[in-house]
Amino acid sequence: MPEQFKMILKHADSAGYTPDMACYLRHGGYESLKKALATPARTLPDGKTQSPQEVVRDEVLKSGLRGRGGAGFSAGLKWSFVDRRSGKPIYLICNADESEPGTFKDRQIIYKDPHQLVEGMIISCWANDVKLAYIYIRGEMPNGAKLLNQALKDARANGFLGKNILGTGYDLEIYVHRGAGAYICGEETGLIESLEGKRAYPRIKPPYFPAVLGLYMCPTIVNNVETLCHVRHIVAMGSGEYAKLGTPNNTGTRIVSLSGDVQKPGYFEIEVGKVTIGQLIFDANFGGGLKPGRTLKAIIPGGSSSKVLKAGEVFKLNRKGADGQMTKVDVPLLDLPYDFDSLQGAGTMSGSGAIIVMDDTRSMVDSLANLSAFYAHESCGQCTPCREGALWLAKGLHRLEHGEGRKEDADYLTHIAQNIQGRTICAFGEAASWPVLSFVKKFRDEFEARGAADEAARASGAGPTPERKLAASPQP
Amino acid sequence: MSFSVPPTLEAELDELATHYPQKRSASLMFLHAFQEHFGHVPREAVEWTARKLGLQPINVYELVTFYPMFRQQPVGKTHIKVCRTLSCALAGSAELREHFCQKLGLDSHKHTPQTTADGKFTVEFVECLASCGTAPVVMVNDDLLEKVTVTEADRVLASGKK
């Protein structure tokens, strides 16, 4: 039976582990920073030399680390895009605006092991010649912000942060910046605008790629909390050892957030791709199965913006055979390895690593209505298709939820969603559309039946159907 | 009530402004500090922030209206934020909010934050609080309560009434 592989969360939940400096130091804290700062320059086979910072950047690239925030883009490549010749300062921002529905992994790191993040950040800043960095934490984590501020203060007092870090002559300052409840701040250019003291309206790319024109129009790196923690471990074990974790092109570990209709919701750190979706839901080591007497209906595999997967679906994935040839193989939903590429192959994404499970007692219409209300609330309002469309989607679904549906609503919702995606400055347009497109496509009968039933009730003069409930009563 | 910024708060704000190469960046943190101090962001705090950071009042005011956490009116002493989004909804958060509203005599059909007449409680529906594994979750002022049951909800109400 597969098990968790705890690297980032190795200590966080162990008895007696506290988020303070003394405890972190007792568990080998800041040793990776010392190792990184002592990295020697190296000469490559072609005669070129790499500075110590270049060596560490190269290590991160070779490790295969992919961003844990949502896009799954190579962290090393992202760093390589940074404009180092402009003469402008380079900034690094830790994206701790964890707010993708279903996701609660960064919270574990921030609240239980904040120094791990701080150490990962200092190494990443040093490797990228950053002198000033920020942790952008969501406003709803006030206690988390306090813990991080304390961690930074203690890091300064111990010489890991501030002027002349560990006697190397390297200066770095990190500050905590609090958001104030806007989901769009998780989008990196929106986050940058917010950090500049403005409304979090995302910037259009091109030209505003953060690596070139980021914070204050300077080159900027934005990395997720979990991603930055991995840097510490890559330095500690070396890229070669790190890349042995997980599966090819999906290296390392990642923390999966599991919620919804399972016996044991929670967060589980796994080697990427070594555990299947079925195991995450049903194994005793993970979700522990569904509630008694229920069957699986659907899962949202990578945060609420990812396309829904229906129980019983079978996907055609590319697999490399023993002869090295790529062939198409049928993979049922529950056998899908939980990694970036398999989920992409299944037409969805592993996003922020958050799985929401829904069993046969749940209405897909009402579940989608809940999500669309979220996106309508969170659209920043900058682009018309999203500002208006997200609201129309929510209104259409609200109608279906409240007994005022129509038969053509399935087509209506699809039509609106298709006219949002691809027509906005940032990926929020897709985030709002994809759930609608996938729910309606895969559960069309449910949407049509709801609309037809409402029409029939109106025609018979029975009046509006009473409001449906997504859940039973709360626990007594 | 006349508006004044106590010296300790001003010192805190001055220190915050040093964190940024461009002063405007400090505006969100200023608003947080004001809201913590006054319980909400008064109009005068917006104007004060604008003067301090060399901005037009609209540059600050548009933040107050954009970011859901900032409020222009006071809220109850016990501010109850119930998570509305999917994982919590699957675990009964809508019903939980209804329970809070019922017990406090508030209208659960209104979707805006509602405050009791005695100013002791505000009940609000908020979007995902990033703790979906322990749904349903509720924030009571700065603290997160997890796997909130009806009994727990009643405890929150009892301690807020004191």
XYZ file of C-alpha atoms in Angstrom:
638
model
C 0.000 0.000 0.000
C 1.457 3.399 -0.926
C 2.365 5.703 1.902
C 2.978 9.365 2.447
C 6.470 10.631 1.793
C 7.061 13.459 4.202
C 9.786 15.877 3.246
C 8.239 19.348 3.483
C 5.981 18.165 6.299
C 8.620 15.933 7.863
C 8.428 17.653 11.230
C 5.376 19.889 11.070
C 2.962 17.472 12.714
C 5.341 15.603 14.982
C 4.728 15.844 18.715
C 6.442 18.800 20.363
C 7.394 20.518 17.107
C 6.864 24.256 17.453
C 7.172 27.080 14.907
C 10.011 28.872 16.728
C 13.669 29.298 15.860
C 15.083 27.076 18.613
C 12.981 24.118 17.506
C 13.836 24.675 13.845
C 17.552 24.813 14.617
C 17.307 21.583 16.633
C 15.904 19.928 13.498
C 18.735 20.971 11.203
C 17.295 24.360 10.371
C 19.295 26.837 8.249
C 21.930 24.157 7.462
C 20.827 24.283 3.807
C 21.307 28.043 3.805
C 24.852 27.607 5.123
C 25.491 24.949 2.498
C 24.118 27.157 -0.274
C 26.203 30.161 0.776
C 29.318 27.977 0.797
C 28.691 26.650 -2.723
C 31.928 26.825 -4.722
C 32.010 28.161 -8.255
C 32.419 25.424 -10.810
C 33.930 24.991 -14.220
C 31.796 23.245 -16.800
C 33.192 20.716 -19.322
C 33.069 23.398 -22.033
C 35.395 25.598 -20.003
C 32.756 28.115 -18.872
C 32.602 28.891 -15.177
C 29.471 29.164 -13.079
C 29.262 31.478 -10.106
C 28.016 29.938 -6.842
C 24.611 31.544 -7.461
C 24.488 30.131 -10.966
C 25.325 26.701 -9.592
C 22.341 26.789 -7.232
C 20.035 28.082 -9.978
C 21.272 25.264 -12.174
C 20.565 22.759 -9.412
C 16.971 23.947 -9.143
C 16.576 23.661 -12.912
C 18.060 20.155 -12.983
C 15.931 19.019 -10.056
C 12.899 19.293 -12.314
C 10.996 21.237 -9.641
C 7.668 22.431 -11.004
C 5.690 25.249 -9.398
C 3.302 24.050 -6.731
C 0.963 27.038 -6.956
C -1.139 25.965 -9.906
C 0.520 26.209 -13.292
C 3.130 23.507 -12.673
C 5.737 25.443 -14.624
C 9.429 24.625 -14.169
C 10.738 26.757 -11.306
C 14.280 26.712 -12.690
C 13.086 27.918 -16.097
C 11.044 30.673 -14.459
C 14.209 31.835 -12.721
C 16.145 31.654 -15.959
C 13.791 34.184 -17.586
C 14.772 36.885 -15.095
C 16.300 39.893 -16.786
C 19.711 40.139 -15.087
C 21.188 42.715 -17.420
C 18.766 45.595 -16.929
C 20.689 47.002 -13.965
C 17.410 47.241 -12.070
C 16.975 45.519 -8.711
C 15.506 42.013 -8.821
C 12.632 41.286 -6.456
C 11.286 37.996 -5.153
C 7.761 37.582 -3.872
C 6.481 34.542 -2.054
C 2.887 33.952 -3.080
C 1.217 32.976 0.195
C -2.212 34.121 -0.962
C -3.519 30.564 -0.751
C -7.127 30.912 -1.827
C -7.946 28.387 -4.549
C -11.013 26.595 -3.153
C -10.004 23.143 -1.954
C -6.407 24.118 -1.137
C -4.991 24.259 2.387
C -1.388 23.095 2.099
C 0.526 26.374 2.398
C -1.405 27.053 5.591
C 0.262 23.988 7.156
C 3.742 25.282 6.328
C 3.061 28.876 7.394
C 1.449 27.972 10.710
C 3.570 24.973 11.692
C 6.971 25.455 10.092
C 7.407 29.092 9.011
C 11.204 28.967 9.207
C 11.304 26.358 6.470
C 9.683 28.882 4.153
C 11.989 31.663 5.327
C 15.074 29.488 4.740
C 13.869 28.441 1.277
C 13.228 32.079 0.479
C 16.624 33.314 1.649
C 18.383 30.672 -0.463
C 16.225 31.542 -3.492
C 16.883 35.259 -3.010
C 20.613 34.739 -2.694
C 20.689 32.548 -5.808
C 18.904 35.258 -7.772
C 20.778 38.309 -6.429
C 17.644 39.580 -4.700
C 18.105 42.208 -1.979
C 14.473 42.866 -1.123
C 11.668 40.309 -0.991
C 8.102 40.076 0.229
C 5.786 37.412 1.538
C 2.309 38.242 0.266
C 0.030 36.427 2.686
C -3.732 36.415 2.379
C -5.541 38.752 4.735
C -7.552 35.968 6.334
C -4.411 34.534 7.903
C -3.651 37.252 10.494
C -2.063 34.801 12.901
C 0.019 33.349 10.089
C 1.316 36.846 9.311
C 2.299 37.247 12.971
C 4.135 33.910 12.960
C 6.018 34.872 9.806
C 6.930 38.276 11.235
C 8.291 36.560 14.333
C 10.208 34.071 12.197
C 11.753 36.904 10.162
C 12.666 38.791 13.340
C 14.374 35.705 14.762
C 16.149 35.066 11.465
C 17.524 38.633 11.618
C 18.623 38.157 15.229
C 20.480 34.988 14.236
C 22.289 36.557 11.302
C 20.356 34.619 8.622
C 18.661 37.748 7.351
C 19.473 41.447 7.166
C 22.927 42.917 6.619
C 25.939 40.728 5.887
C 24.204 37.377 6.188
C 26.424 34.843 8.003
C 29.428 37.026 7.296
C 29.234 36.599 3.527
C 28.582 40.252 2.754
C 25.175 39.408 1.295
C 22.333 41.734 2.379
C 18.676 40.752 2.181
C 15.472 42.061 3.695
C 12.132 40.247 3.670
C 8.834 41.823 4.721
C 5.361 40.428 5.219
C 2.625 42.111 3.204
C -1.000 41.274 3.902
C -3.713 40.936 1.274
C -7.296 41.781 2.108
C -9.610 39.072 0.874
C -9.330 39.208 -2.916
C -8.814 35.842 -4.688
C -7.357 37.551 -7.748
C -4.237 38.461 -5.735
C -3.144 34.845 -6.192
C -2.606 35.671 -9.877
C 0.990 36.839 -10.000
C 0.534 40.106 -11.872
C -2.554 40.947 -9.811
C -0.487 40.240 -6.738
C 2.199 42.627 -7.955
C -0.351 45.407 -8.538
C -1.726 44.781 -5.060
C 1.756 44.949 -3.571
C 2.199 48.290 -5.328
C -0.787 49.544 -3.353
C -3.378 49.331 -6.104
C -6.441 47.329 -6.958
C -5.332 43.837 -7.955
C -6.024 44.198 -11.677
C -3.834 41.650 -13.490
C -1.449 42.972 -16.131
C -1.433 41.841 -19.708
C 1.361 39.535 -20.898
C 3.135 40.552 -23.057
C 4.683 42.896 -22.175
C 4.305 42.605 -18.407
C 6.051 39.297 -17.742
C 7.135 39.598 -14.110
C 10.589 38.253 -14.957
C 11.166 41.452 -16.947
C 8.557 44.029 -15.905
C 7.306 43.010 -12.473
C 7.180 44.860 -9.166
C 7.908 48.588 -9.800
C 8.587 47.563 -13.421
C 11.655 45.625 -12.260
C 12.473 41.944 -12.830
C 10.495 39.924 -10.309
C 10.179 36.279 -9.300
C 6.882 35.103 -7.852
C 6.955 31.627 -6.318
C 4.477 29.672 -4.234
C 5.165 28.847 -0.560
C 5.601 25.120 -1.150
C 7.836 25.702 -4.190
C 10.229 27.859 -2.157
C 10.391 25.223 0.585
C 11.491 22.657 -2.009
C 14.528 24.794 -2.864
C 15.856 24.164 0.620
C 15.638 20.409 0.096
C 17.138 20.540 -3.390
C 20.170 22.313 -1.935
C 20.352 19.830 0.946
C 20.194 16.638 -1.117
C 21.422 17.810 -4.514
C 19.388 17.889 -7.694
C 20.280 14.309 -8.623
C 18.870 12.790 -5.444
C 15.890 15.113 -5.517
C 15.019 14.147 -9.078
C 14.846 10.503 -8.020
C 11.798 11.377 -5.948
C 8.503 11.223 -7.774
C 8.375 10.239 -11.445
C 10.184 11.519 -14.545
C 9.153 15.096 -15.408
C 7.086 15.103 -12.193
C 9.820 15.101 -9.611
C 9.831 15.590 -5.871
C 6.958 15.489 -3.468
C 3.824 17.531 -3.253
C 1.222 18.134 -0.618
C -2.236 17.068 -1.743
C -5.230 18.712 -0.091
C -8.175 16.300 0.056
C -11.636 17.516 1.007
C -15.304 16.842 0.425
C -17.005 13.468 0.766
C -14.260 11.241 2.150
C -13.939 9.621 5.539
C -10.652 11.319 6.377
C -10.210 14.655 4.624
C -6.779 16.179 5.113
C -3.410 16.949 3.548
C -1.054 14.236 2.398
C 2.480 14.646 1.107
C 3.244 12.150 -1.633
C 5.935 11.496 -4.177
C 4.471 13.064 -7.300
C 2.906 10.394 -9.509
C 3.571 7.511 -7.116
C 0.022 7.483 -5.762
C -3.164 7.245 -7.819
C -6.343 9.255 -7.401
C -8.134 6.066 -6.337
C -5.558 5.418 -3.618
C -5.771 9.013 -2.394
C -9.527 8.679 -1.999
C -9.889 5.077 -0.826
C -6.715 3.888 0.938
C -6.618 3.872 4.707
C -3.330 5.823 4.544
C -5.097 8.669 2.777
C -8.790 9.546 2.443
C -10.047 6.262 3.890
C -12.871 5.886 1.374
C -16.313 7.358 1.032
C -18.937 7.587 3.716
C -20.874 4.338 4.315
C -23.296 3.416 1.565
C -22.183 6.134 -0.833
C -20.693 5.814 -4.289
C -18.308 8.159 -6.082
C -19.884 10.675 -8.434
C -17.235 13.206 -9.361
C -13.962 14.727 -8.308
C -12.488 18.149 -8.850
C -8.811 17.201 -9.162
C -6.741 20.369 -8.837
C -8.576 23.152 -7.078
C -11.982 24.514 -8.029
C -10.767 25.945 -11.339
C -9.802 22.567 -12.765
C -12.184 20.623 -14.966
C -14.322 18.097 -13.111
C -13.773 14.356 -13.639
C -16.713 11.942 -13.613
C -16.630 8.583 -11.852
C -16.072 5.805 -14.354
C -14.311 7.960 -16.949
C -11.477 6.286 -18.844
C -8.693 8.388 -20.324
C -6.269 7.730 -23.156
C -2.807 8.578 -21.917
C 0.564 8.433 -23.617
C 2.785 5.793 -22.057
C 6.299 4.833 -22.932
C 6.494 1.092 -23.587
C 9.469 -1.187 -22.847
C 10.705 -0.581 -26.404
C 10.758 3.186 -25.815
C 7.804 3.748 -28.140
C 4.938 5.963 -27.027
C 1.583 4.218 -27.099
C -1.914 5.231 -26.055
C -3.114 3.360 -22.992
C -6.574 3.340 -21.388
C -6.407 4.588 -17.810
C -9.544 4.630 -15.652
C -10.064 7.654 -13.400
C -9.145 5.895 -10.169
C -5.892 4.572 -11.681
C -4.686 8.016 -12.755
C -1.337 8.740 -11.094
C -1.592 12.038 -9.236
C 0.931 14.119 -11.137
C 1.069 17.104 -13.482
C 1.247 15.240 -16.793
C -1.337 12.510 -16.150
C -3.971 15.008 -15.091
C -3.188 17.127 -18.117
C -3.525 14.022 -20.253
C -6.961 13.507 -18.732
C -7.996 16.941 -19.990
C -7.779 18.689 -16.664
C -4.961 19.791 -14.329
C -3.458 19.028 -10.953
C -3.418 22.788 -10.330
C -2.802 23.588 -6.703
C -2.928 19.911 -5.700
C -6.413 20.063 -4.230
C -8.945 17.267 -4.683
C -12.612 17.826 -3.841
C -14.618 14.576 -3.766
C -18.371 14.454 -4.384
C -20.484 11.355 -3.801
C -23.810 10.234 -5.254
C -25.859 12.305 -2.805
C -24.595 15.571 -4.300
C -26.314 17.528 -7.006
C -23.902 18.648 -9.721
C -26.167 21.607 -10.481
C -26.001 22.902 -6.925
C -22.269 22.177 -6.605
C -21.574 24.185 -9.736
C -23.883 26.963 -8.540
C -21.738 27.224 -5.420
C -18.527 27.496 -7.459
C -19.924 29.982 -9.946
C -21.077 32.226 -7.109
C -17.451 32.199 -5.959
C -16.130 33.297 -9.347
C -18.803 35.960 -9.743
C -17.775 37.381 -6.378
C -14.054 37.226 -7.117
C -13.854 38.577 -10.680
C -11.758 41.726 -10.389
C -13.986 43.488 -12.892
C -11.283 44.629 -15.276
C -12.306 42.665 -18.404
C -15.914 42.851 -19.565
C -16.353 39.185 -20.608
C -15.322 38.034 -17.143
C -16.967 40.785 -15.079
C -20.319 40.362 -16.836
C -20.038 36.712 -17.839
C -19.087 35.352 -14.436
C -22.136 37.110 -13.024
C -24.423 35.763 -15.775
C -23.159 32.243 -15.075
C -23.872 32.647 -11.387
C -27.328 34.094 -12.064
C -28.217 31.282 -14.477
C -27.155 28.701 -11.932
C -28.902 30.529 -9.113
C -32.074 30.230 -11.151
C -31.593 26.473 -11.560
C -30.823 26.169 -7.875
C -33.999 27.997 -6.880
C -36.562 26.186 -8.979
C -36.656 28.677 -11.809
C -34.655 26.703 -14.372
C -35.279 26.329 -18.083
C -34.552 23.438 -20.428
C -32.139 25.504 -22.477
C -30.029 26.527 -19.470
C -27.373 23.881 -20.181
C -26.744 25.445 -23.589
C -27.031 28.971 -22.209
C -24.346 28.334 -19.571
C -22.038 26.669 -22.090
C -22.461 29.548 -24.510
C -21.529 32.163 -21.916
C -18.558 30.181 -20.608
C -17.225 29.745 -24.136
C -17.343 33.481 -24.590
C -15.330 34.201 -21.444
C -12.437 31.794 -21.845
C -9.598 33.142 -23.941
C -11.036 36.659 -23.919
C -9.564 38.026 -20.714
C -6.256 39.483 -19.570
C -5.577 36.765 -17.011
C -6.441 33.095 -16.513
C -9.373 33.922 -14.237
C -11.553 33.811 -17.352
C -10.613 30.158 -17.787
C -10.922 29.491 -14.061
C -14.519 30.724 -14.131
C -15.390 28.943 -17.396
C -13.785 25.532 -17.050
C -15.902 24.295 -14.140
C -19.060 25.312 -16.024
C -17.993 23.784 -19.333
C -16.920 20.501 -17.737
C -19.842 20.119 -15.314
C -22.413 20.785 -18.032
C -20.665 18.552 -20.550
C -20.236 15.589 -18.237
C -23.492 15.861 -16.305
C -25.689 17.356 -19.012
C -28.645 15.093 -18.210
C -28.739 16.441 -14.670
C -28.839 20.060 -15.826
C -31.485 19.367 -18.459
C -33.637 17.317 -16.083
C -33.530 20.129 -13.523
C -34.570 22.710 -16.106
C -37.322 20.471 -17.494
C -38.703 19.717 -14.024
C -38.860 23.427 -13.210
C -40.630 24.179 -16.489
C -43.134 21.382 -15.872
C -43.814 22.636 -12.353
C -44.445 26.142 -13.658
C -46.722 24.855 -16.461
C -48.827 22.883 -13.970
C -49.243 25.975 -11.848
C -47.514 24.323 -8.906
C -45.447 27.432 -8.316
C -41.681 27.535 -7.869
C -39.950 24.415 -6.592
C -38.498 24.953 -3.117
C -34.818 25.802 -2.814
C -32.485 22.789 -3.014
C -29.876 22.105 -0.386
C -26.347 21.091 -1.165
C -25.804 19.489 2.213
C -27.693 17.902 5.033
C -27.741 19.594 8.423
C -24.454 20.463 10.100
C -23.120 18.191 12.823
C -25.041 18.601 16.095
C -16.063 61.989 17.242
C -13.045 63.773 15.983
C -10.456 61.748 14.147
C -6.935 61.544 15.480
C -4.057 59.152 14.984
C -2.385 58.291 18.286
C 1.429 58.595 18.310
C 1.954 54.839 18.796
C -0.147 54.084 15.734
C 1.602 56.757 13.714
C 4.977 55.311 14.712
C 3.783 51.878 13.594
C 2.642 53.307 10.259
C 5.897 55.200 9.748
C 7.803 51.986 10.288
C 5.567 50.101 7.825
C 6.224 52.726 5.156
C 9.961 52.012 5.362
C 9.346 48.480 4.052
C 8.747 49.712 0.525
C 10.849 51.566 -2.038
C 7.647 53.296 -3.192
C 5.378 54.710 -0.512
C 2.115 53.842 -2.253
C 2.797 50.156 -1.572
C 2.173 50.739 2.120
C -1.465 51.719 1.648
C -2.917 48.226 2.177
C -0.936 47.761 5.369
C -2.022 51.224 6.537
C -5.652 50.300 6.010
C -5.177 47.061 7.947
C -3.622 48.989 10.819
C -6.461 51.519 10.843
C -9.085 48.804 10.729
C -7.443 46.995 13.621
C -7.318 50.232 15.600
C -10.772 51.679 14.847
C -12.663 48.479 14.027
C -13.311 49.815 10.528
C -11.740 52.239 8.061
C -13.189 55.710 8.641
C -13.273 58.164 5.762
C -10.766 60.352 7.621
C -8.279 57.454 7.728
C -8.496 57.211 3.948
C -7.722 60.910 3.612
C -4.969 60.743 6.233
C -3.354 57.792 4.417
C -3.526 59.645 1.104
C -1.843 62.736 2.591
C 0.816 60.642 4.314
C 1.683 58.639 1.199
C 1.399 61.492 -1.274
C -1.681 60.119 -3.032
C -5.129 61.311 -4.001
C -7.858 60.116 -1.606
C -9.447 58.139 -4.464
C -6.251 56.047 -4.767
C -6.857 54.813 -1.239
C -10.640 54.820 -1.267
C -10.710 52.527 -4.308
C -8.801 49.959 -2.249
C -11.374 50.065 0.540
C -14.134 49.358 -1.979
C -12.179 46.677 -3.872
C -10.816 44.474 -1.102
C -13.597 42.561 0.675
C -11.918 42.592 4.083
C -12.013 46.369 4.462
C -15.202 47.854 5.848
C -16.416 51.404 6.209
C -18.832 50.693 9.032
C -18.163 49.200 12.447
C -18.962 45.514 12.951
C -20.016 43.558 16.006
C -17.516 42.763 18.767
C -17.693 39.114 17.758
C -17.277 38.969 13.994
C -18.351 35.573 12.683
C -17.220 34.722 9.157
C -18.681 31.481 7.864
C -16.975 29.944 4.816
C -19.448 29.621 1.938
C -17.390 27.826 -0.721
C -17.813 24.256 -1.940
C -16.002 22.016 0.570
C -17.550 23.857 3.497
C -20.933 23.955 1.778
C -20.753 20.156 1.355
C -20.178 19.979 5.105
C -23.202 22.132 5.905
C -21.871 25.687 6.131
C -25.040 27.265 4.713
C -27.050 25.566 7.425
C -24.472 26.600 9.992
C -24.791 30.233 8.967
C -28.563 29.891 9.123
C -28.173 28.611 12.671
C -26.093 31.624 13.676
C -28.608 33.987 12.081
C -31.601 32.284 13.657
C -30.101 32.368 17.133
C -29.247 36.049 16.759
C -32.495 37.092 15.144
C -30.816 38.016 11.855
C -32.298 37.447 8.406
C -30.348 34.623 6.768
C -31.793 35.486 3.335
C -29.789 38.695 3.210
C -26.363 38.055 1.787
C -24.549 41.075 3.123
C -22.884 41.048 6.564
C -25.433 41.613 9.296
C -24.939 43.036 12.753
C -27.178 42.581 15.776
C -28.860 45.681 17.181
C -26.779 45.528 20.371
C -23.585 45.615 18.310
C -22.302 42.391 19.805
C -22.294 40.155 16.728
C -21.798 40.360 12.999
C -22.461 37.309 10.834
C -20.966 37.222 7.377
C -20.638 34.679 4.576
C -17.098 34.720 3.157
C -15.346 32.855 0.360
C -12.891 29.976 0.838
C -10.792 30.316 4.005
C -8.240 27.694 2.881
C -8.992 25.055 5.452
C -11.214 22.755 3.380
C -9.978 19.572 5.079
C -11.587 20.603 8.363
C -14.869 21.883 6.908
C -17.025 23.600 7.897
C -14.783 26.400 9.114
C -15.600 29.714 10.695
C -13.412 32.659 11.588
C -14.298 34.336 14.849
C -12.425 37.633 14.787
C -8.810 36.546 14.076
C -9.192 32.900 15.013
C -10.083 29.973 12.809
C -12.482 27.378 14.185
C -12.484 24.028 12.427
C -15.087 21.263 11.997
C -17.605 23.584 13.572
C -20.648 21.831 15.015
C -23.888 23.379 16.217
C -22.677 22.918 19.800
C -19.482 24.799 18.976
C -21.490 27.536 17.278
C -23.606 27.932 20.409
C -20.436 28.182 22.475
C -19.220 31.042 20.283
C -22.535 32.819 20.782
C -22.516 32.246 24.534
C -19.016 33.657 24.988
C -19.814 36.647 22.765
C -22.875 37.546 24.806
C -20.871 38.008 27.989
